[in-house]
PDB file of C-alpha atoms in Angstrom:
ATOM      1  CA  SER W   1     120.757  92.842  85.275  1.00  0.00           C
ATOM      2  CA  ILE W   2     117.678  91.184  86.753  1.00  0.00           C
ATOM      3  CA  LEU W   3     117.658  88.710  83.857  1.00  0.00           C
ATOM      4  CA  ASP W   4     121.233  87.619  84.609  1.00  0.00           C
ATOM      5  CA  ARG W   5     120.393  87.146  88.280  1.00  0.00           C
ATOM      6  CA  VAL W   6     117.281  85.092  87.495  1.00  0.00           C
ATOM      7  CA  LEU W   7     119.110  82.840  85.034  1.00  0.00           C
ATOM      8  CA  SER W   8     121.967  82.347  87.492  1.00  0.00           C
ATOM      9  CA  PHE W   9     119.411  81.398  90.167  1.00  0.00           C
ATOM     10  CA  PHE W  10     117.940  78.777  87.825  1.00  0.00           C
ATOM     11  CA  GLU W  11     121.401  77.324  87.177  1.00  0.00           C
ATOM     12  CA  GLN W  12     122.332  77.164  90.858  1.00  0.00           C
ATOM     13  CA  HIS W  13     119.065  76.281  92.557  1.00  0.00           C
ATOM     14  CA  LEU W  14     116.568  75.044  89.955  1.00  0.00           C
ATOM     15  CA  PRO W  15     118.496  72.981  87.395  1.00  0.00           C
ATOM     16  CA  GLN W  16     115.547  70.630  86.763  1.00  0.00           C
ATOM     17  CA  ALA W  17     113.291  73.602  86.000  1.00  0.00           C
ATOM     18  CA  ALA W  18     115.994  75.112  83.758  1.00  0.00           C
ATOM     19  CA  GLU W  19     116.214  71.861  81.805  1.00  0.00           C
ATOM     20  CA  ARG W  20     112.448  71.715  81.401  1.00  0.00           C
ATOM     21  CA  LEU W  21     112.043  75.378  80.441  1.00  0.00           C
ATOM     22  CA  PHE W  22     115.187  76.065  78.443  1.00  0.00           C
ATOM     23  CA  GLY W  23     116.473  72.645  77.360  1.00  0.00           C
ATOM     24  CA  HIS W  24     119.734  72.902  79.304  1.00  0.00           C
ATOM     25  CA  THR W  25     121.010  73.707  82.790  1.00  0.00           C
ATOM     26  CA  SER W  26     124.110  75.819  82.209  1.00  0.00           C
ATOM     27  CA  LYS W  27     125.240  78.868  80.218  1.00  0.00           C
ATOM     28  CA  LEU W  28     121.688  80.206  80.326  1.00  0.00           C
ATOM     29  CA  LYS W  29     123.002  83.765  79.949  1.00  0.00           C
ATOM     30  CA  ASN W  30     124.108  82.822  76.413  1.00  0.00           C
ATOM     31  CA  MET W  31     120.530  82.126  75.309  1.00  0.00           C
ATOM     32  CA  LYS W  32     118.761  84.425  72.914  1.00  0.00           C
ATOM     33  CA  VAL W  33     115.901  85.900  74.942  1.00  0.00           C
ATOM     34  CA  VAL W  34     112.680  86.749  73.135  1.00  0.00           C
ATOM     35  CA  TYR W  35     109.964  88.744  74.875  1.00  0.00           C
ATOM     36  CA  SER W  36     106.260  88.651  74.113  1.00  0.00           C
ATOM     37  CA  PRO W  37     104.647  91.887  72.908  1.00  0.00           C
ATOM     38  CA  GLY W  38     104.280  94.260  75.862  1.00  0.00           C
ATOM     39  CA  GLU W  39     106.984  92.479  77.864  1.00  0.00           C
ATOM     40  CA  PRO W  40     108.992  92.915  79.937  1.00  0.00           C
ATOM     41  CA  ALA W  41     106.523  94.917  81.957  1.00  0.00           C
ATOM     42  CA  VAL W  42     106.604  96.744  85.261  1.00  0.00           C
ATOM     43  CA  ASN W  43     103.343  96.819  87.213  1.00  0.00           C
ATOM     44  CA  ARG W  44     103.016  99.212  90.114  1.00  0.00           C
ATOM     45  CA  TYR W  45     100.303  98.639  92.687  1.00  0.00           C
ATOM     46  CA  ARG W  46      98.816 101.354  94.832  1.00  0.00           C
ATOM     47  CA  GLU W  47      96.628 100.931  97.875  1.00  0.00           C
ATOM     48  CA  GLY W  48      93.562  98.932  96.897  1.00  0.00           C
ATOM     49  CA  GLY W  49      95.091  97.885  93.580  1.00  0.00           C
ATOM     50  CA  ASN W  50      95.267  94.343  92.281  1.00  0.00           C
ATOM     51  CA  PHE W  51      96.300  92.146  89.420  1.00  0.00           C
ATOM     52  CA  SER W  52      93.380  89.943  88.409  1.00  0.00           C
ATOM     53  CA  PRO W  53      93.901  86.171  88.260  1.00  0.00           C
ATOM     54  CA  HIS W  54      94.969  85.181  84.780  1.00  0.00           C
ATOM     55  CA  THR W  55      96.959  82.695  82.757  1.00  0.00           C
ATOM     56  CA  ASP W  56      99.553  83.509  80.166  1.00  0.00           C
ATOM     57  CA  LYS W  57     102.039  81.708  77.985  1.00  0.00           C
ATOM     58  CA  GLU W  58     105.172  83.019  79.691  1.00  0.00           C
ATOM     59  CA  SER W  59     107.839  80.511  80.751  1.00  0.00           C
ATOM     60  CA  VAL W  60     109.091  82.612  83.656  1.00  0.00           C
ATOM     61  CA  THR W  61     107.569  85.380  85.747  1.00  0.00           C
ATOM     62  CA  VAL W  62     109.744  87.428  88.091  1.00  0.00           C
ATOM     63  CA  ASN W  63     107.942  89.210  90.904  1.00  0.00           C
ATOM     64  CA  VAL W  64     110.075  91.768  92.782  1.00  0.00           C
ATOM     65  CA  LEU W  65     108.764  93.397  95.954  1.00  0.00           C
ATOM     66  CA  LEU W  66     109.988  96.998  96.111  1.00  0.00           C
ATOM     67  CA  SER W  67     108.179  98.031  99.308  1.00  0.00           C
ATOM     68  CA  ASP W  68     109.748  97.757 102.712  1.00  0.00           C
ATOM     69  CA  VAL W  69     108.817  94.601 104.622  1.00  0.00           C
ATOM     70  CA  GLY W  70     105.789  95.410 106.765  1.00  0.00           C
ATOM     71  CA  ALA W  71     104.829  98.451 104.673  1.00  0.00           C
ATOM     72  CA  PHE W  72     101.433  96.934 103.860  1.00  0.00           C
ATOM     73  CA  ASP W  73      98.929  94.272 104.891  1.00  0.00           C
ATOM     74  CA  GLY W  74      97.536  91.624 102.585  1.00  0.00           C
ATOM     75  CA  GLY W  75      98.813  90.968  99.143  1.00  0.00           C
ATOM     76  CA  GLY W  76     100.349  87.757  97.985  1.00  0.00           C
ATOM     77  CA  THR W  77     100.754  85.897  94.777  1.00  0.00           C
ATOM     78  CA  MET W  78      99.376  82.470  93.942  1.00  0.00           C
ATOM     79  CA  PHE W  79     100.520  80.121  91.193  1.00  0.00           C
ATOM     80  CA  TRP W  80      98.297  77.224  90.187  1.00  0.00           C
ATOM     81  CA  PRO W  81      99.801  73.884  89.146  1.00  0.00           C
ATOM     82  CA  GLU W  82      99.947  73.055  85.461  1.00  0.00           C
ATOM     83  CA  GLU W  83      97.301  70.612  84.329  1.00  0.00           C
TER      84      GLU W  83
END
């Protein structure tokens, strides 16, 4: 599943972030995962569409590009540092 792949990525490549977010760096797949109301969500963008800048209380956001590379111009996602 996507969740398993994301947690494995944290274990292998982002152990400091895993420790900060989840309190440990291994066996993340054994955690009980709780989603916020309305999550997980799939957002599909069409030409001219957007996702307005916002903040939320989620620990992790996974953004998966489903279009072919070069299929569009523009786009991009920005993450602001925590204050």
